[in-house]
C-alpha atoms as one frame of an Amber mdcrd trajectory, in Angstrom:
protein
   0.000   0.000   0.000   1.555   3.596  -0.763   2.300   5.690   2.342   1.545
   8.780   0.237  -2.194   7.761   0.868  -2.359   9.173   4.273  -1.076  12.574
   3.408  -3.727  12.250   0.460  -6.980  12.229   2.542  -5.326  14.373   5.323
  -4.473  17.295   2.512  -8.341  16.939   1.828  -9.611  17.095   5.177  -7.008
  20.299   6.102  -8.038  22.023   3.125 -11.760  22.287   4.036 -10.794  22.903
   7.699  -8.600  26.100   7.047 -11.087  26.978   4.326 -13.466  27.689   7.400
 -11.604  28.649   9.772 -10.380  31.766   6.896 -14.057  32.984   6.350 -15.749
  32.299   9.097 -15.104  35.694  11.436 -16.142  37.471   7.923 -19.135  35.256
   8.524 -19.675  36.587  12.182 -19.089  39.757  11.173 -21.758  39.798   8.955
 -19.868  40.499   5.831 -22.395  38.687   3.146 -19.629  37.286   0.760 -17.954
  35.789   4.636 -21.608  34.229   5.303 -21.539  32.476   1.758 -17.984  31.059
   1.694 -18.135  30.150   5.304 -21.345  27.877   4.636 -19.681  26.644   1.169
 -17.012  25.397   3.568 -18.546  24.132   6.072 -20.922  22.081   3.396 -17.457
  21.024   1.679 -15.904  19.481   5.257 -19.323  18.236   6.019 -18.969  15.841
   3.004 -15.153  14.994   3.509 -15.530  14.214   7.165 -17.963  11.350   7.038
 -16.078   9.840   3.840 -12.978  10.111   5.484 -13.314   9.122   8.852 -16.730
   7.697   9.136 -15.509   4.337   9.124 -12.519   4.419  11.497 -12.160   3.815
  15.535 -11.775   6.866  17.631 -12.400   9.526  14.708 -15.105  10.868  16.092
 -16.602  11.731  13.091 -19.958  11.685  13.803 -19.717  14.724  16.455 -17.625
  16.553  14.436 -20.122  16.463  11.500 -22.924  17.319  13.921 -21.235  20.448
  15.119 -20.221  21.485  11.419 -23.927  20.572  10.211 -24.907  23.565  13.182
 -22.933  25.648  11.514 -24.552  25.426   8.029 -27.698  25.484   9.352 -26.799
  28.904  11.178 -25.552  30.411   8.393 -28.110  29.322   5.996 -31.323  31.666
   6.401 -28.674  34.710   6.723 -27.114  34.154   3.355 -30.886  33.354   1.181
 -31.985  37.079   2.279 -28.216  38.170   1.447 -29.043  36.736  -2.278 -32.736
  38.157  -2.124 -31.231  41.368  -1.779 -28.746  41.243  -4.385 -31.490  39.878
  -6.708 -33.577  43.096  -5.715 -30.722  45.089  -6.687 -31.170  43.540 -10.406
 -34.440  44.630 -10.944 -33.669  48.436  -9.765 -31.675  48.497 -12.583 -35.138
  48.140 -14.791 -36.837  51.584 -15.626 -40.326  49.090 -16.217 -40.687  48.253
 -12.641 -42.162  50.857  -9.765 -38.919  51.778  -7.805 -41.410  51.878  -4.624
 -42.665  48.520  -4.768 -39.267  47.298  -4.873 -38.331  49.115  -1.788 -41.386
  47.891   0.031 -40.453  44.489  -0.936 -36.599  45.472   0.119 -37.811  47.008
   3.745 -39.629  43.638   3.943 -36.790  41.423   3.379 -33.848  43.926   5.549
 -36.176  43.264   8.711 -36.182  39.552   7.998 -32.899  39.692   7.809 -32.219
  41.398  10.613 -33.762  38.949  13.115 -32.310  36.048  11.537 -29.266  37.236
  11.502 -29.719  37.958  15.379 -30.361  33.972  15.287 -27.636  33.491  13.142
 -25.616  35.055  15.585 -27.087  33.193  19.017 -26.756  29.588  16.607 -22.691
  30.522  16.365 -22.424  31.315  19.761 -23.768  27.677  21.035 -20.744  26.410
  18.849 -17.895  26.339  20.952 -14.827  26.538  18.271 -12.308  24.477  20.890
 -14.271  21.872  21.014 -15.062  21.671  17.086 -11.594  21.937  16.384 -10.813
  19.249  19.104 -13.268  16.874  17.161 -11.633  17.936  14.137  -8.024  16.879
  15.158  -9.214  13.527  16.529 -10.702  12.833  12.746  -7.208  14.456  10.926
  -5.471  11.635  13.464  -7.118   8.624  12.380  -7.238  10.003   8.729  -3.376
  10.198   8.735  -3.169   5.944  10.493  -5.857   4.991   7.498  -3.445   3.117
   5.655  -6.264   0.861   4.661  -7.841   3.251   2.134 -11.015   2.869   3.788
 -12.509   5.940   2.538 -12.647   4.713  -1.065 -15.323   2.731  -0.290 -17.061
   5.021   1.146 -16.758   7.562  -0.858 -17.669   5.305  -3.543 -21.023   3.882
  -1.811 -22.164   7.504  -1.463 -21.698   8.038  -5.103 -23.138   5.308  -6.379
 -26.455   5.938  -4.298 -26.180   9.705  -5.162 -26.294   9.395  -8.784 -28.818
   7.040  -8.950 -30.789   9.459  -6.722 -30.364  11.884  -8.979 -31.588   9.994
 -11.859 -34.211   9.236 -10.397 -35.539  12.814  -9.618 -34.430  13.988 -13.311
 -37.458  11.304 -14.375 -39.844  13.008 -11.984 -39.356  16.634 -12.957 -40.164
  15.638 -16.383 -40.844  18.529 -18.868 -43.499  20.493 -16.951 -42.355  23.590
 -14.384 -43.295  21.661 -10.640 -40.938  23.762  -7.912 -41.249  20.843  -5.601
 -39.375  18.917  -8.076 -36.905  20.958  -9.392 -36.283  21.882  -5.933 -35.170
  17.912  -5.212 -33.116  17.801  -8.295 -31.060  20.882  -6.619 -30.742  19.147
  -4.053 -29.695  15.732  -5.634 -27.721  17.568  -7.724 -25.656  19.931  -4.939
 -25.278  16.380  -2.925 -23.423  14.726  -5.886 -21.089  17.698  -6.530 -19.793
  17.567  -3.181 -18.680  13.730  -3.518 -17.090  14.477  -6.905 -15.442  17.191
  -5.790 -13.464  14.881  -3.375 -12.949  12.418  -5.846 -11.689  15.005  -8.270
  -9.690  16.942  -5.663  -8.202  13.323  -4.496  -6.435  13.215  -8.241  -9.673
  11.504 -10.119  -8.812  13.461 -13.410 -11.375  11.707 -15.019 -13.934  13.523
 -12.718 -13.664  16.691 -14.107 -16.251  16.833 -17.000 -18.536  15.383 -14.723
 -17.802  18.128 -11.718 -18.447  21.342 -14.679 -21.843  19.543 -15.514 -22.783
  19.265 -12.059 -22.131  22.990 -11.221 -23.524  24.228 -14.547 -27.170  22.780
 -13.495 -26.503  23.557 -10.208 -26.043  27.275 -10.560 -28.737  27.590 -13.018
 -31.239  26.043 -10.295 -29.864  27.937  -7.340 -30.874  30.722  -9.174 -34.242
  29.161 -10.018 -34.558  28.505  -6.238 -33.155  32.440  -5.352 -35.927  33.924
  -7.626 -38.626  31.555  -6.113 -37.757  32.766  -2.575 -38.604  36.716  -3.727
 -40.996  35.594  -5.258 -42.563  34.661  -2.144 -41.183  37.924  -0.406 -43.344
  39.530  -2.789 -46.257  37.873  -2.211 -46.163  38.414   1.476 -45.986  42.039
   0.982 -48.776  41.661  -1.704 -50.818  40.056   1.403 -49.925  42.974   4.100
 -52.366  44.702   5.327 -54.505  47.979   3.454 -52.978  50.929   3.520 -49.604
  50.517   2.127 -48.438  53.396   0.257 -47.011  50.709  -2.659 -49.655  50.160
  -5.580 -50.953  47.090  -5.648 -49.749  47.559  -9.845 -46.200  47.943  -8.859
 -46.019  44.435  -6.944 -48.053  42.170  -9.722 -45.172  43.582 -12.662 -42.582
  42.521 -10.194 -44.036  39.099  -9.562 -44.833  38.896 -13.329 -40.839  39.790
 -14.042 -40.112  37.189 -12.131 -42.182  34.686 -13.025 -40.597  35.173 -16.291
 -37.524  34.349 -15.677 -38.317  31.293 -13.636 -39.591  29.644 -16.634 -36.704
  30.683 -18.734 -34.225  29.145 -16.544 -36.847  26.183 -16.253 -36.580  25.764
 -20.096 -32.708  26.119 -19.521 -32.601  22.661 -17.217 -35.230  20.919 -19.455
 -32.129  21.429 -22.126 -29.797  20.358 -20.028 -31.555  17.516 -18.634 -29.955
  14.935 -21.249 -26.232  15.739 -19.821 -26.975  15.936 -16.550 -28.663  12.189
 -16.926 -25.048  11.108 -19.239 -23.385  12.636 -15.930 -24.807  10.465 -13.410
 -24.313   7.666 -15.678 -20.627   8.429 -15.925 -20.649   8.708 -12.096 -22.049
   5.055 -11.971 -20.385   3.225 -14.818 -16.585   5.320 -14.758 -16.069   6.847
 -11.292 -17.070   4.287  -8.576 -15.325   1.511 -10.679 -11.949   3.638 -10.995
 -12.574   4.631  -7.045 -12.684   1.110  -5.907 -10.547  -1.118  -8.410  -7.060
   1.487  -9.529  -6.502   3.569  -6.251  -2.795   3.644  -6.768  -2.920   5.354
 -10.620  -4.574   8.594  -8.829  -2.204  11.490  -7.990  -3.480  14.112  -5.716
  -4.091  17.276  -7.299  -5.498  20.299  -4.863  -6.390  23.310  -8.083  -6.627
  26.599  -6.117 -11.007  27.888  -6.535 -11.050  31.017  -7.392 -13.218  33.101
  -5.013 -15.970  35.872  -5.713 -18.886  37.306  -5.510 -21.539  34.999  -6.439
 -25.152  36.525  -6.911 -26.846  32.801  -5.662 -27.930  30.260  -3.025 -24.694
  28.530  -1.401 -24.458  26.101  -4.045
């Protein structure tokens, strides 16, 4: 067995740590780009962690995944009202739309966000970083004595029943626009990335077509999923209570904009469908079998991701 392995899967478990530990107190801050990269990371060592370690004495895995799973969760609701006002921004830009129904709608969102990031804020504070880290170095330990490789397996099992998940919700969104089911194929979709990413970041070349198809779909449905949440921002200021200054006009050509779009970028996924379906496939029939059967061909290759300002969910 090599003895490069170890320093392998302990180069992509320090990664993802020192990736949060760098944006994280941007995060706290309340710097919105900090709150996005922070929960990217934490997703990212969410998924390494459990592949990893999972499967090995003493990690403690599973409470270090719990704590980092807070995290996300804490971050989350912070950084979907972060995009919702970015996407607000957008549609300022159009002379068609009434500038004061879009500040109504923004006044409505800025004191949603406000609370939860008072939440946000309580959440991070019930996370006690010593500890986390603590957790973190007992999984790095038995990551670096895993001379067994047994995080192939893993990694591969997860894969497998990822991209036949995946399929399977492709089938069920079909060709009509159902949120509910587009919403599942983001999901499925965001899921599979994650694993691929580690494969691909582990030195799975091979990986890397599938990893661009993957994020293509994904960002066009995290957008989807980002207009569908104003869009319900909207409506709830649509349903205040009489005497708002806002015409009631203003608000239905702002829901109307945006319906719009959500069926363009609908039509956009029903076009893509085909290659995201060849991309699970390639998952199933190329990845898992080059996981499990030729570990000592891959060569570990860590590509620097460039960082910026994304207008979307936390992919």
């Amino acid at each position: 067995m090599s003895s490069r392995t170890p320093r392998v899967t302990s180069a992509l478990l320090t990664r993802r740590v020192r990736a949060l530990h760098r944006y994280l107190p941007a995060a706290v801050a309340g710097d919105d780009v900090g709150v996005h990269q922070a929960r990217v990371a934490s997703r990212r060592l969410r998924e390494a962690v459990p592949v990893l370690a999972g499967r090995l004495k003493g990690s403690k895995a599973g409470k270090a995944r719990r704590k980092i799973r807070r995290l996300t969760q804490a971050l989350g609701a912070v950084r979907e009202l972060d995009v919702t006002l970015m996407l607000l921004d957008e549609l300022s830009s159009s002379d068609e739309l009434s500038r004061a129904a879009l500040q109504d709608v923004r006044l409505h969102v800025m004191a949603e966000r406000s609370a939860r990031r008072e939440a946000m804020l309580s959440k991070l504070a019930d996370v006690d970083p010593g500890k986390l880290d603590r957790r973190l170095q007992s999984v790095a330990e038995a990551v670096l004595l895993d001379v067994e490789q047994t995080w192939r397996q893993e990694l591969s099992a997860r894969l497998l029943k990822r991209s036949k998940r995946l399929a399977a919700v492709i089938d069920q969104a079909g060709s009509l626009y159902a949120p509910e089911h587009l919403h599942q194929v983001r999901i499925a979709v965001k899921k599979l990335r994650y694993g691929v990413e580690l494969a691909a970041d582990s030195g799975l070349t091979s990986a890397g077509p599938v990893l661009r198809s993957l994020k293509r779909t994904q960002d066009n449905l995290g957008r989807l999923h980002d207009l569908q949440v104003l869009q319900a921002h909207v409506a709830a200021v649509q349903a205040a209570p009489a005497g708002r200054a806002v015409p009631h006009e203003g608000l239905t050509a702002i829901a109307g904009r945006i319906e719009e779009e959500c069926r363009r970028l609908h039509g956009k996924f029903v076009a893509q469908s085909d290659v995201l379906r060849e991309a699970a496939a390639t998952v199933t029939t190329q990845l898992v079998p080059r996981l499990t059967s030729r570990p000592r061909q891959l060569k570990m290759k860590m590509p620097v991701r460039k960082q910026r300002r994304v207008v979307g969910s936390a992919r």
